[in-house]
Amino acid sequence: MSEPHASPDSREDSADGVDAMPLGLRFRWWLAVHKVPVQIAGDSLVWLLAFFAASMLRSEPVVLESPTGPPRPGPVFGMALVACLAQASFGTLSGLYKGRWRFGSFEEVRHLVFAVACVSGVAIALDTLLGSPVGPSVALGAAPFALVGTTAARYAWRLDLERRRRPRLERSAPALVFGAGEGGHMLITALLRDPESPWFPVAVLDDDPTLVGGRIRGVPVLGGRRDIPRLAAEFGARALLVAVPSASSDLVRELARMARYTGLEVRVLPPLAELLRSSPTAALRRPSEIDLVGRRRIEIDEDAVTRVLRGRRVLVVGAGGALGSELAAKISRFEPAALLLLDRDESGLHAAQLHVEGRALLNRDEVIVADITDAERIDEVFDRHNPEVVFHSAACGHLALLHHHPRAALLTNVEGTINLLRAASRCGTSLFVHVSSYSAAHPETVLGATNRLAERLVAGMRPDGSVWVSVRVGQAVESSSSAVNTIRQQIRWGGRVTLAHPDQTRHMATAGELALLVLQAASMASSRRAERRVLVAEIGEPVRLDELARQMLEQAESDMEIAYGGPVPGDYVEERIFAPDETREPTEHPQISQTSVPPADIDMVRSLLGDLDSAGLRDALSRLARAPDGAAHP
């Protein structure tokens, strides 16, 4: 399909616009329009000069030949014309003049070297075959002159382009860039090539002392994070751009805190996968809650996970939750024979199917609405679908609420788990993974006691060729019960942010990071004896909620106050991941450890709990979770 031809009127308008340009701009426009012939002419001129320069270096230069008549061009000129034609031919064939490579880039120079070598070879061959008096030494000597000249011309042109594309200082605010790695190089390059960029990089910082003293596209690397206040004052910087896509939460929080005290605005680069979908300049944004909580590099043994999941029927219980939905999405990549999504929340199932499949018609048998507290319904699901692998992530998770309603926690977190365990045992499930939480290390709370008791029930299952394991994880940032969501909603509705204690901490990570660790733990459990063990996904240092709330308020540009109401009944200040009576044992994965857990018998647990009031139930749950004197052992 051919392009439409411009009308006479449009050509006249274009000509009038060019005539109205200043002389310098008109000349650049002409060069851009006639770029290919200008490049060929420029390279040809360089070859002419290179041949004459090489001939002058000989002891007896041969430039003009005039034995009897008027002077006429000699063999050197003829050989130079041959070189010009060869350069145009090789350059065109190799794409040197078609914009195949970025102008002045190393890729273009590499192909320019190839073209120069070919031209020199043609000149030497012709000189030898024709017996020219010029000699091969001239053609050979002209090559380095031509290479230096053509390369210098391209770099001069590129430097001029970059100079004209640089952001205008009157429109751009001076900024410090933290990170001298690939992210820093990408960001600084993008900033210096965007005339409309809101920031102009004036200095680079990096904690690697070996990089100090270097330059990135002319911007000096002048220090580390401790030099932020000094350099901000020295350059009058107004922003700190964090160009470390894999920055840890600790680093982002510290840089944000230093920037706040120094009066700098903070922007961060997102992870590489997100960065590749946009330009670095456009991708710069304020730190999100996930940046402040942390982004971690999680490496898993994909081959081992594939052996566990590929070709098997996999059931995800609690698929409507943040972690369950992400777990299902990641499982789908390992080609299970069937992926079953179960939840009692139909809206959560809708969101989960949309996340996993990109659509949510809710018209497939694999999307199951069921409540795990309904034993008959769970038996029906297992009998119909016969899952081979089960991931159980359904649970009540609001700590303070469950303290006042312990029966609800018992029904879902304990009775629901019992229903799943019995159904899975009866239908021959080969791998059962119970997703617990760090609250299990706090059995003095109702939430912790029910999670800990569920871990004990899983440990009490008989290893009849099946694997039964619990994996303890932290809060998913995206979860509705997470501290991040609570603070976010309080900021949204106004008033004030209420925390229990200034030193309250929680361990948090993204649902994607937790899901990967759960899959890794599942593969580890299936490849070895993991009876009576709890695998613990360690996600780094806990986050102080007070500091997190202050930074979230700053990002929201809110002047709301933070109030402290004191720990509510059933709550705790500092979160731990192991109970005081538990021993941490390392595993082959650096982010997964393990601890032993005393098993519990299903029938004995049910008989001991019985019909108790709320106070009695809280006390009984705490005792059973701690297993005093071996109670509830099978």
XYZ file of C-alpha atoms in Angstrom:
634
model
C 0.000 0.000 0.000
C 1.603 3.216 -1.147
C 1.706 6.365 0.901
C -0.596 9.210 -0.194
C 1.075 11.953 -2.139
C 1.169 15.399 -0.670
C -1.076 17.928 -2.309
C 0.348 21.045 -3.989
C -1.088 23.170 -1.228
C 0.630 21.099 1.462
C 3.950 21.340 -0.362
C 3.545 25.098 -0.618
C 2.753 25.332 3.111
C 5.849 23.229 3.889
C 8.053 25.378 1.697
C 6.725 28.527 3.330
C 7.460 27.055 6.769
C 11.042 26.178 5.801
C 11.646 29.615 4.329
C 10.532 31.139 7.600
C 13.139 29.154 9.588
C 16.360 30.769 10.811
C 19.359 29.988 8.617
C 20.968 27.545 11.084
C 17.720 25.632 11.647
C 17.030 25.583 7.896
C 20.486 24.073 7.319
C 19.820 21.311 9.925
C 16.449 20.616 8.294
C 18.143 20.255 4.892
C 20.728 17.869 6.346
C 17.993 15.755 7.933
C 16.014 15.537 4.681
C 19.105 14.617 2.632
C 20.764 12.510 5.327
C 21.806 9.551 3.127
C 23.491 11.495 0.278
C 25.128 13.782 2.853
C 26.588 10.780 4.693
C 27.871 9.208 1.453
C 29.363 12.522 0.305
C 30.975 13.089 3.692
C 32.533 9.612 3.788
C 33.748 10.021 0.189
C 35.406 13.325 1.039
C 37.102 11.681 4.009
C 38.460 8.920 1.730
C 39.827 11.486 -0.745
C 41.620 13.320 2.032
C 42.824 10.023 3.529
C 44.431 8.906 0.237
C 46.196 12.194 -0.307
C 47.362 12.233 3.332
C 48.711 8.681 2.991
C 50.498 9.554 -0.278
C 52.135 12.600 1.287
C 53.669 10.362 3.947
C 55.605 8.463 1.285
C 59.160 9.496 0.549
C 58.151 10.295 -3.073
C 54.575 11.470 -3.068
C 52.584 10.748 -6.206
C 49.727 13.216 -6.570
C 49.725 14.687 -10.079
C 50.959 13.247 -13.352
C 52.015 15.759 -16.133
C 54.850 14.452 -18.352
C 54.216 16.778 -21.345
C 50.946 18.665 -21.156
C 48.903 20.445 -18.510
C 48.595 18.825 -15.119
C 45.923 16.112 -14.754
C 44.803 13.929 -11.883
C 47.261 11.191 -11.100
C 46.797 7.586 -10.046
C 46.237 8.535 -6.399
C 43.151 10.515 -7.317
C 41.858 7.647 -9.428
C 42.434 5.168 -6.621
C 40.652 7.541 -4.194
C 37.612 7.663 -6.502
C 37.538 3.856 -6.559
C 37.604 3.903 -2.737
C 34.700 6.386 -2.675
C 32.590 4.152 -4.942
C 33.476 1.079 -2.854
C 32.560 2.897 0.373
C 29.158 3.891 -1.047
C 28.544 0.337 -2.264
C 29.602 -1.505 0.904
C 27.894 1.061 3.125
C 24.603 0.703 1.265
C 24.711 -3.093 1.203
C 25.503 -3.345 4.927
C 22.770 -0.872 5.926
C 25.239 1.761 7.111
C 23.259 4.498 5.353
C 19.771 3.126 6.091
C 19.530 4.001 9.772
C 19.795 0.366 10.795
C 21.898 1.350 13.819
C 21.687 4.295 16.142
C 23.756 7.137 14.671
C 27.206 7.331 16.223
C 26.685 4.187 18.304
C 29.285 1.473 18.805
C 27.207 -0.827 16.579
C 27.456 1.649 13.709
C 31.186 2.166 14.249
C 31.693 -1.617 14.255
C 30.075 -1.888 10.831
C 31.989 1.184 9.702
C 35.221 -0.634 10.547
C 34.032 -3.537 8.415
C 33.260 -1.213 5.476
C 36.637 0.531 5.733
C 38.431 -2.832 5.782
C 36.534 -3.961 2.674
C 37.260 -0.695 0.840
C 40.950 -0.918 1.731
C 41.037 -4.530 0.512
C 39.426 -3.581 -2.817
C 41.913 -0.717 -3.307
C 44.908 -2.946 -2.571
C 43.608 -5.679 -4.902
C 43.047 -3.253 -7.787
C 46.440 -1.619 -7.228
C 48.122 -5.033 -7.403
C 46.167 -6.248 -10.441
C 46.608 -3.016 -12.455
C 50.213 -2.473 -11.464
C 49.483 1.074 -10.336
C 52.472 3.214 -9.317
C 50.580 4.195 -6.175
C 51.495 0.979 -4.360
C 49.496 -0.958 -1.771
C 51.132 0.983 1.076
C 49.080 4.082 0.231
C 45.787 2.195 0.209
C 46.767 0.476 3.450
C 47.847 3.773 5.031
C 44.655 5.544 3.983
C 42.458 3.105 5.944
C 43.248 4.411 9.474
C 42.863 8.016 8.262
C 39.469 7.160 6.761
C 38.338 5.276 9.866
C 39.304 8.095 12.233
C 37.741 10.721 9.969
C 34.408 8.965 9.405
C 34.120 8.033 13.076
C 34.965 11.546 14.253
C 32.357 13.037 11.917
C 29.672 10.763 13.301
C 30.514 11.461 16.918
C 30.578 15.198 16.257
C 27.117 14.940 14.703
C 25.845 12.829 17.619
C 27.245 15.202 20.249
C 25.528 18.093 18.511
C 22.216 16.209 18.538
C 22.532 15.352 22.226
C 23.489 18.914 23.078
C 20.369 20.217 21.373
C 18.170 17.579 23.028
C 19.323 18.307 26.566
C 16.658 19.677 28.899
C 16.607 23.428 29.331
C 17.951 24.513 32.685
C 15.258 27.152 33.098
C 12.606 24.409 32.834
C 14.336 21.542 34.646
C 15.069 21.233 38.340
C 18.549 20.030 39.368
C 18.433 16.494 40.733
C 20.721 13.999 42.428
C 20.694 10.458 41.030
C 21.314 7.564 43.418
C 22.653 4.502 41.633
C 25.553 4.299 39.195
C 24.567 0.906 37.783
C 22.507 0.026 34.733
C 19.454 1.802 36.117
C 21.474 4.983 36.650
C 22.928 4.841 33.140
C 19.469 4.342 31.607
C 17.896 7.118 33.649
C 20.642 9.703 33.075
C 20.686 8.956 29.343
C 16.911 9.385 29.185
C 17.010 12.636 31.199
C 19.732 14.170 29.044
C 17.888 13.314 25.821
C 14.489 14.646 26.831
C 14.149 18.405 26.228
C 10.963 18.414 28.330
C 12.460 16.510 31.272
C 11.460 18.020 34.636
C 14.870 17.115 36.090
C 18.460 17.726 35.113
C 21.026 15.353 36.677
C 23.811 17.268 38.394
C 25.515 14.536 40.431
C 25.425 10.767 40.909
C 25.706 8.929 44.223
C 26.490 5.291 44.865
C 27.553 3.343 47.935
C 30.239 1.533 45.934
C 33.399 3.589 46.659
C 35.139 2.232 43.538
C 32.660 4.156 41.346
C 33.288 7.523 42.994
C 35.282 9.812 40.728
C 33.844 8.424 37.496
C 31.305 9.997 35.175
C 28.074 8.842 33.539
C 27.503 10.774 30.316
C 29.401 13.671 31.814
C 27.600 13.653 35.182
C 30.132 13.069 37.999
C 29.835 10.331 40.631
C 30.620 12.251 43.814
C 29.820 10.100 46.840
C 27.436 7.792 48.671
C 24.177 8.146 50.537
C 25.818 9.997 53.426
C 26.766 12.790 51.011
C 23.151 13.576 50.048
C 22.788 16.656 52.336
C 26.155 18.119 51.266
C 25.625 17.624 47.537
C 22.016 18.815 47.702
C 23.182 22.092 49.230
C 26.166 22.384 46.884
C 24.164 21.931 43.670
C 20.861 23.365 44.857
C 19.208 20.019 44.081
C 15.462 19.730 44.449
C 14.945 16.002 43.874
C 16.542 12.647 44.638
C 16.021 10.099 41.861
C 16.571 6.518 43.068
C 17.809 4.649 39.998
C 18.071 1.196 41.580
C 15.184 -0.933 40.225
C 15.984 -3.724 42.706
C 16.333 -1.407 45.729
C 15.480 -3.025 49.053
C 12.854 -1.580 51.354
C 15.528 -0.611 53.888
C 17.389 1.392 51.247
C 14.256 3.140 49.953
C 13.111 4.018 53.468
C 16.512 5.399 54.460
C 16.877 7.432 51.270
C 13.313 8.739 51.643
C 14.049 9.732 55.249
C 17.297 11.530 54.319
C 15.579 13.260 51.411
C 12.750 14.405 53.678
C 15.186 15.977 56.146
C 17.105 17.596 53.280
C 13.983 18.936 51.581
C 14.325 16.818 48.437
C 11.485 15.304 46.468
C 11.914 11.531 45.975
C 11.291 9.483 42.850
C 12.146 5.802 42.314
C 12.558 3.558 39.308
C 10.202 0.547 39.286
C 11.396 -3.050 38.838
C 12.998 -4.017 35.533
C 9.924 -5.834 34.187
C 7.799 -2.730 34.663
C 10.585 -0.439 33.490
C 10.876 -2.238 30.146
C 7.273 -1.287 29.348
C 8.002 2.443 29.429
C 10.823 4.952 29.276
C 12.876 5.530 32.452
C 11.833 9.193 32.609
C 8.122 8.404 32.319
C 8.425 5.482 34.747
C 9.793 7.618 37.587
C 7.157 7.888 40.283
C 6.712 8.478 43.948
C 7.669 5.535 46.174
C 4.665 3.240 46.595
C 3.764 1.238 49.678
C 5.421 -1.776 48.040
C 8.660 0.203 47.552
C 8.626 1.219 51.215
C 7.847 -2.291 52.470
C 10.317 -3.948 50.131
C 10.992 -5.689 46.877
C 13.065 -8.826 47.121
C 14.723 -10.994 44.553
C 13.229 -14.451 45.021
C 14.984 -17.316 43.263
C 13.287 -20.697 43.106
C 14.178 -24.056 41.655
C 11.754 -23.992 38.719
C 12.628 -27.518 37.658
C 11.710 -28.862 41.101
C 8.455 -26.874 41.143
C 7.653 -28.138 37.649
C 8.077 -31.743 38.800
C 5.543 -31.107 41.571
C 2.894 -29.322 39.489
C 3.124 -30.245 35.805
C 0.394 -32.582 34.645
C -1.340 -32.695 38.038
C -4.740 -31.535 39.244
C -4.035 -28.626 41.607
C -6.575 -27.080 43.982
C -6.018 -23.617 45.479
C -8.253 -23.067 48.501
C -8.757 -19.400 49.336
C -8.055 -18.389 45.743
C -10.023 -15.168 46.179
C -7.486 -13.716 48.607
C -4.420 -11.697 47.661
C -1.974 -14.543 48.280
C -4.265 -17.272 46.940
C -4.894 -15.382 43.716
C -1.190 -14.769 43.142
C -0.408 -18.383 44.024
C -2.918 -19.591 41.430
C -1.472 -17.266 38.778
C 2.031 -18.590 39.338
C 0.905 -22.230 39.443
C -0.769 -21.792 36.043
C 2.646 -21.173 34.460
C 3.827 -24.662 35.424
C 1.275 -26.411 33.189
C -0.928 -28.293 35.669
C -3.450 -30.720 34.166
C -6.196 -28.718 35.904
C -6.165 -25.642 38.130
C -9.103 -25.493 40.552
C -9.961 -22.216 42.310
C -12.045 -22.456 45.484
C -13.348 -19.657 47.684
C -16.562 -18.671 49.427
C -16.286 -15.087 48.086
C -17.658 -14.956 44.549
C -16.168 -11.492 43.945
C -12.776 -12.800 45.001
C -13.140 -15.730 42.603
C -14.047 -13.335 39.808
C -10.876 -11.320 40.464
C -8.786 -14.495 40.766
C -9.926 -15.933 37.443
C -9.338 -12.562 35.818
C -5.806 -12.529 37.250
C -5.034 -16.095 36.179
C -6.697 -16.263 32.762
C -7.180 -12.653 31.719
C -10.942 -13.183 31.625
C -13.582 -14.018 34.219
C -16.654 -15.657 32.738
C -17.135 -17.817 35.877
C -18.696 -20.534 33.707
C -16.176 -23.339 34.259
C -16.369 -26.202 36.735
C -12.837 -25.389 37.892
C -14.081 -22.188 39.575
C -15.730 -23.400 42.779
C -17.819 -21.489 45.303
C -17.574 -23.331 48.607
C -17.047 -22.691 52.313
C -14.395 -24.832 53.960
C -16.491 -24.928 57.154
C -19.096 -26.958 55.211
C -17.677 -30.501 55.446
C -20.261 -32.040 53.080
C -19.576 -29.447 50.389
C -15.818 -29.956 50.688
C -16.237 -33.736 50.399
C -18.345 -33.194 47.289
C -15.637 -31.012 45.704
C -12.863 -33.526 46.435
C -14.916 -36.485 45.226
C -15.723 -34.726 41.960
C -12.319 -33.255 41.119
C -9.933 -35.580 43.021
C -7.116 -32.989 43.396
C -3.598 -34.383 43.567
C -2.018 -31.204 45.015
C -3.780 -28.859 47.447
C -2.665 -25.374 48.522
C -4.761 -24.273 51.500
C -4.518 -20.485 52.012
C -8.039 -19.803 53.318
C -8.158 -18.292 56.800
C -9.570 -15.514 58.931
C -6.806 -12.975 59.488
C -7.978 -9.894 61.413
C -6.181 -10.326 64.721
C -8.137 -7.957 66.991
C -11.534 -8.925 65.575
C -10.918 -12.629 66.112
C -10.030 -11.968 69.748
C -13.657 -10.911 70.286
C -15.036 -13.682 68.056
C -12.899 -16.759 68.765
C -15.643 -19.111 67.551
C -15.337 -17.653 64.015
C -11.578 -18.199 64.082
C -12.069 -21.752 65.312
C -14.608 -22.590 62.591
C -12.508 -21.362 59.665
C -8.898 -21.759 60.745
C -9.285 -25.066 62.631
C -12.535 -26.797 61.603
C -12.084 -25.705 57.988
C -8.565 -27.102 57.955
C -9.793 -30.367 59.476
C -12.423 -30.697 56.727
C -9.768 -30.207 54.043
C -7.319 -32.620 55.684
C -9.872 -35.403 55.951
C -11.132 -34.929 52.403
C -7.591 -34.858 51.002
C -6.596 -37.966 52.967
C -9.671 -39.867 51.797
C -9.162 -39.093 48.082
C -5.398 -39.754 48.133
C -3.990 -36.246 47.674
C -0.214 -36.601 47.265
C 0.806 -33.129 48.470
C -1.067 -30.900 50.929
C 0.431 -27.444 51.609
C -1.124 -25.421 54.425
C -0.240 -21.721 54.206
C 0.098 -20.475 57.767
C 1.232 -17.064 59.025
C 3.759 -15.540 61.391
C 0.931 -15.123 63.896
C 1.425 -18.818 64.699
C 4.550 -17.740 66.603
C 2.190 -15.818 68.956
C -0.087 -18.573 70.325
C -1.216 -16.241 73.117
C -3.530 -14.572 70.563
C -6.654 -16.184 69.099
C -5.401 -15.771 65.542
C -1.985 -17.148 66.448
C -3.454 -20.032 68.450
C -5.743 -21.153 65.613
C -2.945 -20.937 63.050
C -0.552 -22.785 65.340
C -3.180 -25.443 66.025
C -3.761 -25.848 62.269
C -0.006 -26.393 61.859
C -0.139 -29.096 64.540
C -3.091 -30.782 62.841
C -1.197 -30.878 59.522
C 1.821 -32.321 61.345
C -0.413 -34.995 62.855
C -1.418 -36.472 59.495
C -0.029 -39.947 58.846
C 2.583 -40.050 56.042
C 0.868 -42.738 53.941
C 2.868 -41.816 50.851
C 1.473 -38.297 50.909
C 3.268 -35.127 52.011
C 1.610 -32.839 54.566
C 3.391 -29.568 55.324
C 2.729 -26.073 56.639
C 4.484 -23.000 55.282
C 4.566 -19.956 57.551
C 4.579 -16.579 55.734
C 4.275 -12.890 56.534
C 1.601 -10.394 55.556
C 0.878 -9.817 51.888
C 0.932 -6.065 51.268
C -2.082 -6.389 48.979
C -4.164 -8.268 51.579
C -7.269 -6.552 52.973
C -6.103 -7.390 56.517
C -2.570 -6.007 56.082
C -1.283 -3.026 58.034
C -0.577 -1.243 54.755
C -4.226 -1.478 53.693
C -5.386 -0.258 57.108
C -3.143 2.803 56.979
C -4.079 3.464 53.351
C -7.804 3.429 54.156
C -7.330 5.714 57.154
C -5.473 8.219 54.954
C -8.191 7.976 52.308
C -11.028 8.676 54.739
C -9.211 11.428 56.619
C -9.189 12.151 60.337
C -6.062 10.572 61.732
C -3.963 7.433 61.458
C -4.296 5.278 64.556
C -1.577 2.812 65.536
C -1.283 0.611 68.565
C 2.277 1.593 69.518
C 5.148 3.681 68.085
C 7.376 0.588 67.999
C 4.838 -1.817 66.484
C 6.377 -3.954 63.724
C 5.116 -6.348 61.088
C 6.809 -8.535 58.463
C 5.396 -7.769 55.017
C 6.104 -8.651 51.406
C 4.258 -8.649 48.119
C 1.876 -11.496 47.358
C 4.072 -12.421 44.387
C 7.149 -12.823 46.563
C 5.283 -14.900 49.135
C 3.739 -17.092 46.436
C 7.165 -17.920 45.016
C 8.445 -18.901 48.453
C 5.388 -21.091 49.066
C 6.007 -22.907 45.768
C 9.682 -23.361 46.614
C 8.787 -24.712 50.058
C 6.262 -27.096 48.506
C 8.890 -28.503 46.141
C 11.350 -28.909 49.020
C 8.777 -30.713 51.155
C 7.794 -33.086 48.364
C 11.399 -34.135 47.752
C 12.222 -35.104 51.338
C 10.644 -36.158 54.595
C 9.009 -33.069 56.084
C 6.776 -34.682 58.694
C 6.160 -32.658 61.815
C 7.978 -29.686 60.295
C 6.890 -26.155 59.517
C 8.785 -24.406 56.740
C 9.155 -20.693 57.403
C 9.512 -18.157 54.576
C 11.842 -15.484 55.903
C 11.225 -12.146 54.176
C 13.726 -9.920 55.908
C 13.576 -7.393 58.697
C 10.205 -6.265 60.076
C 8.769 -2.882 59.136
C 8.044 -0.272 61.809
C 4.441 0.750 61.194
C 5.025 4.239 62.582
C 7.757 4.938 60.021
C 5.698 3.356 57.251
C 2.663 5.494 58.140
C 4.718 8.689 58.135
C 6.168 7.945 54.719
C 2.744 7.027 53.332
C 1.371 10.309 54.669
C 4.239 12.148 53.013
C 3.601 10.454 49.673
C -0.093 11.364 49.974
C 0.911 14.967 50.849
C -1.295 14.706 53.927
C -0.842 16.531 57.229
C -2.897 14.002 59.200
C -1.739 13.184 62.707
C -0.697 9.768 63.993
C -2.335 8.675 67.220
C -1.419 5.724 69.442
C -4.233 3.848 71.119
C -2.177 1.176 72.821
C -2.242 -2.525 71.933
C -5.811 -3.793 71.772
C -6.672 -7.111 73.462
C -5.201 -9.957 71.508
C -2.636 -7.771 69.729
C 1.158 -7.610 70.080
C 3.772 -4.926 69.405
C 6.810 -6.697 67.964
C 6.123 -9.518 65.553
C 8.273 -12.618 65.674
C 8.421 -15.521 63.250
C 9.372 -18.255 65.728
C 7.759 -18.906 69.102
C 10.078 -18.751 72.135
C 10.045 -22.554 72.438
C 10.847 -23.114 68.754
C 14.305 -23.612 67.272
C 15.165 -22.174 63.878
C 16.877 -24.618 61.532
C 18.273 -23.570 58.140
C 17.487 -25.317 54.857
C 19.207 -25.359 51.490
C 17.264 -22.229 50.459
C 18.537 -19.001 52.063
C 15.026 -17.561 52.486
C 13.372 -20.671 53.898
C 14.063 -22.141 57.325
C 12.224 -24.773 59.353
C 11.183 -25.712 62.848
C 9.588 -28.746 64.433
C 5.974 -28.702 65.566
C 4.285 -31.179 67.907
C 1.500 -33.038 66.097
C -2.144 -32.938 67.172
C -4.957 -35.433 66.684
C -8.159 -34.227 65.026
C -10.605 -36.099 67.259
C -8.782 -35.114 70.441
C -8.774 -31.431 69.439
C -12.499 -31.499 68.778
C -13.224 -33.193 72.091
C -11.129 -30.723 74.088
C -12.665 -27.621 72.536
C -16.314 -28.709 72.827
C -18.985 -26.139 73.691
C -17.086 -23.347 75.433
C -17.932 -19.685 75.858
C -15.630 -17.067 74.317
C -13.394 -16.686 77.373
C -13.072 -20.429 77.841
C -12.461 -20.975 74.144
C -9.646 -18.394 74.071
C -7.972 -20.086 77.007
C -8.402 -23.590 75.553
C -7.058 -22.530 72.154
C -3.968 -20.993 73.743
C -3.282 -24.142 75.770
C -3.746 -26.462 72.811
C -1.568 -24.333 70.578
C 1.277 -24.477 73.082
C 0.709 -28.216 73.646
C 1.220 -28.218 77.453
C 2.208 -31.609 78.795
C 1.749 -33.207 75.427
C -1.976 -32.450 75.240
C -3.679 -33.228 71.971
C -0.903 -35.502 70.787
C -2.083 -38.495 68.784
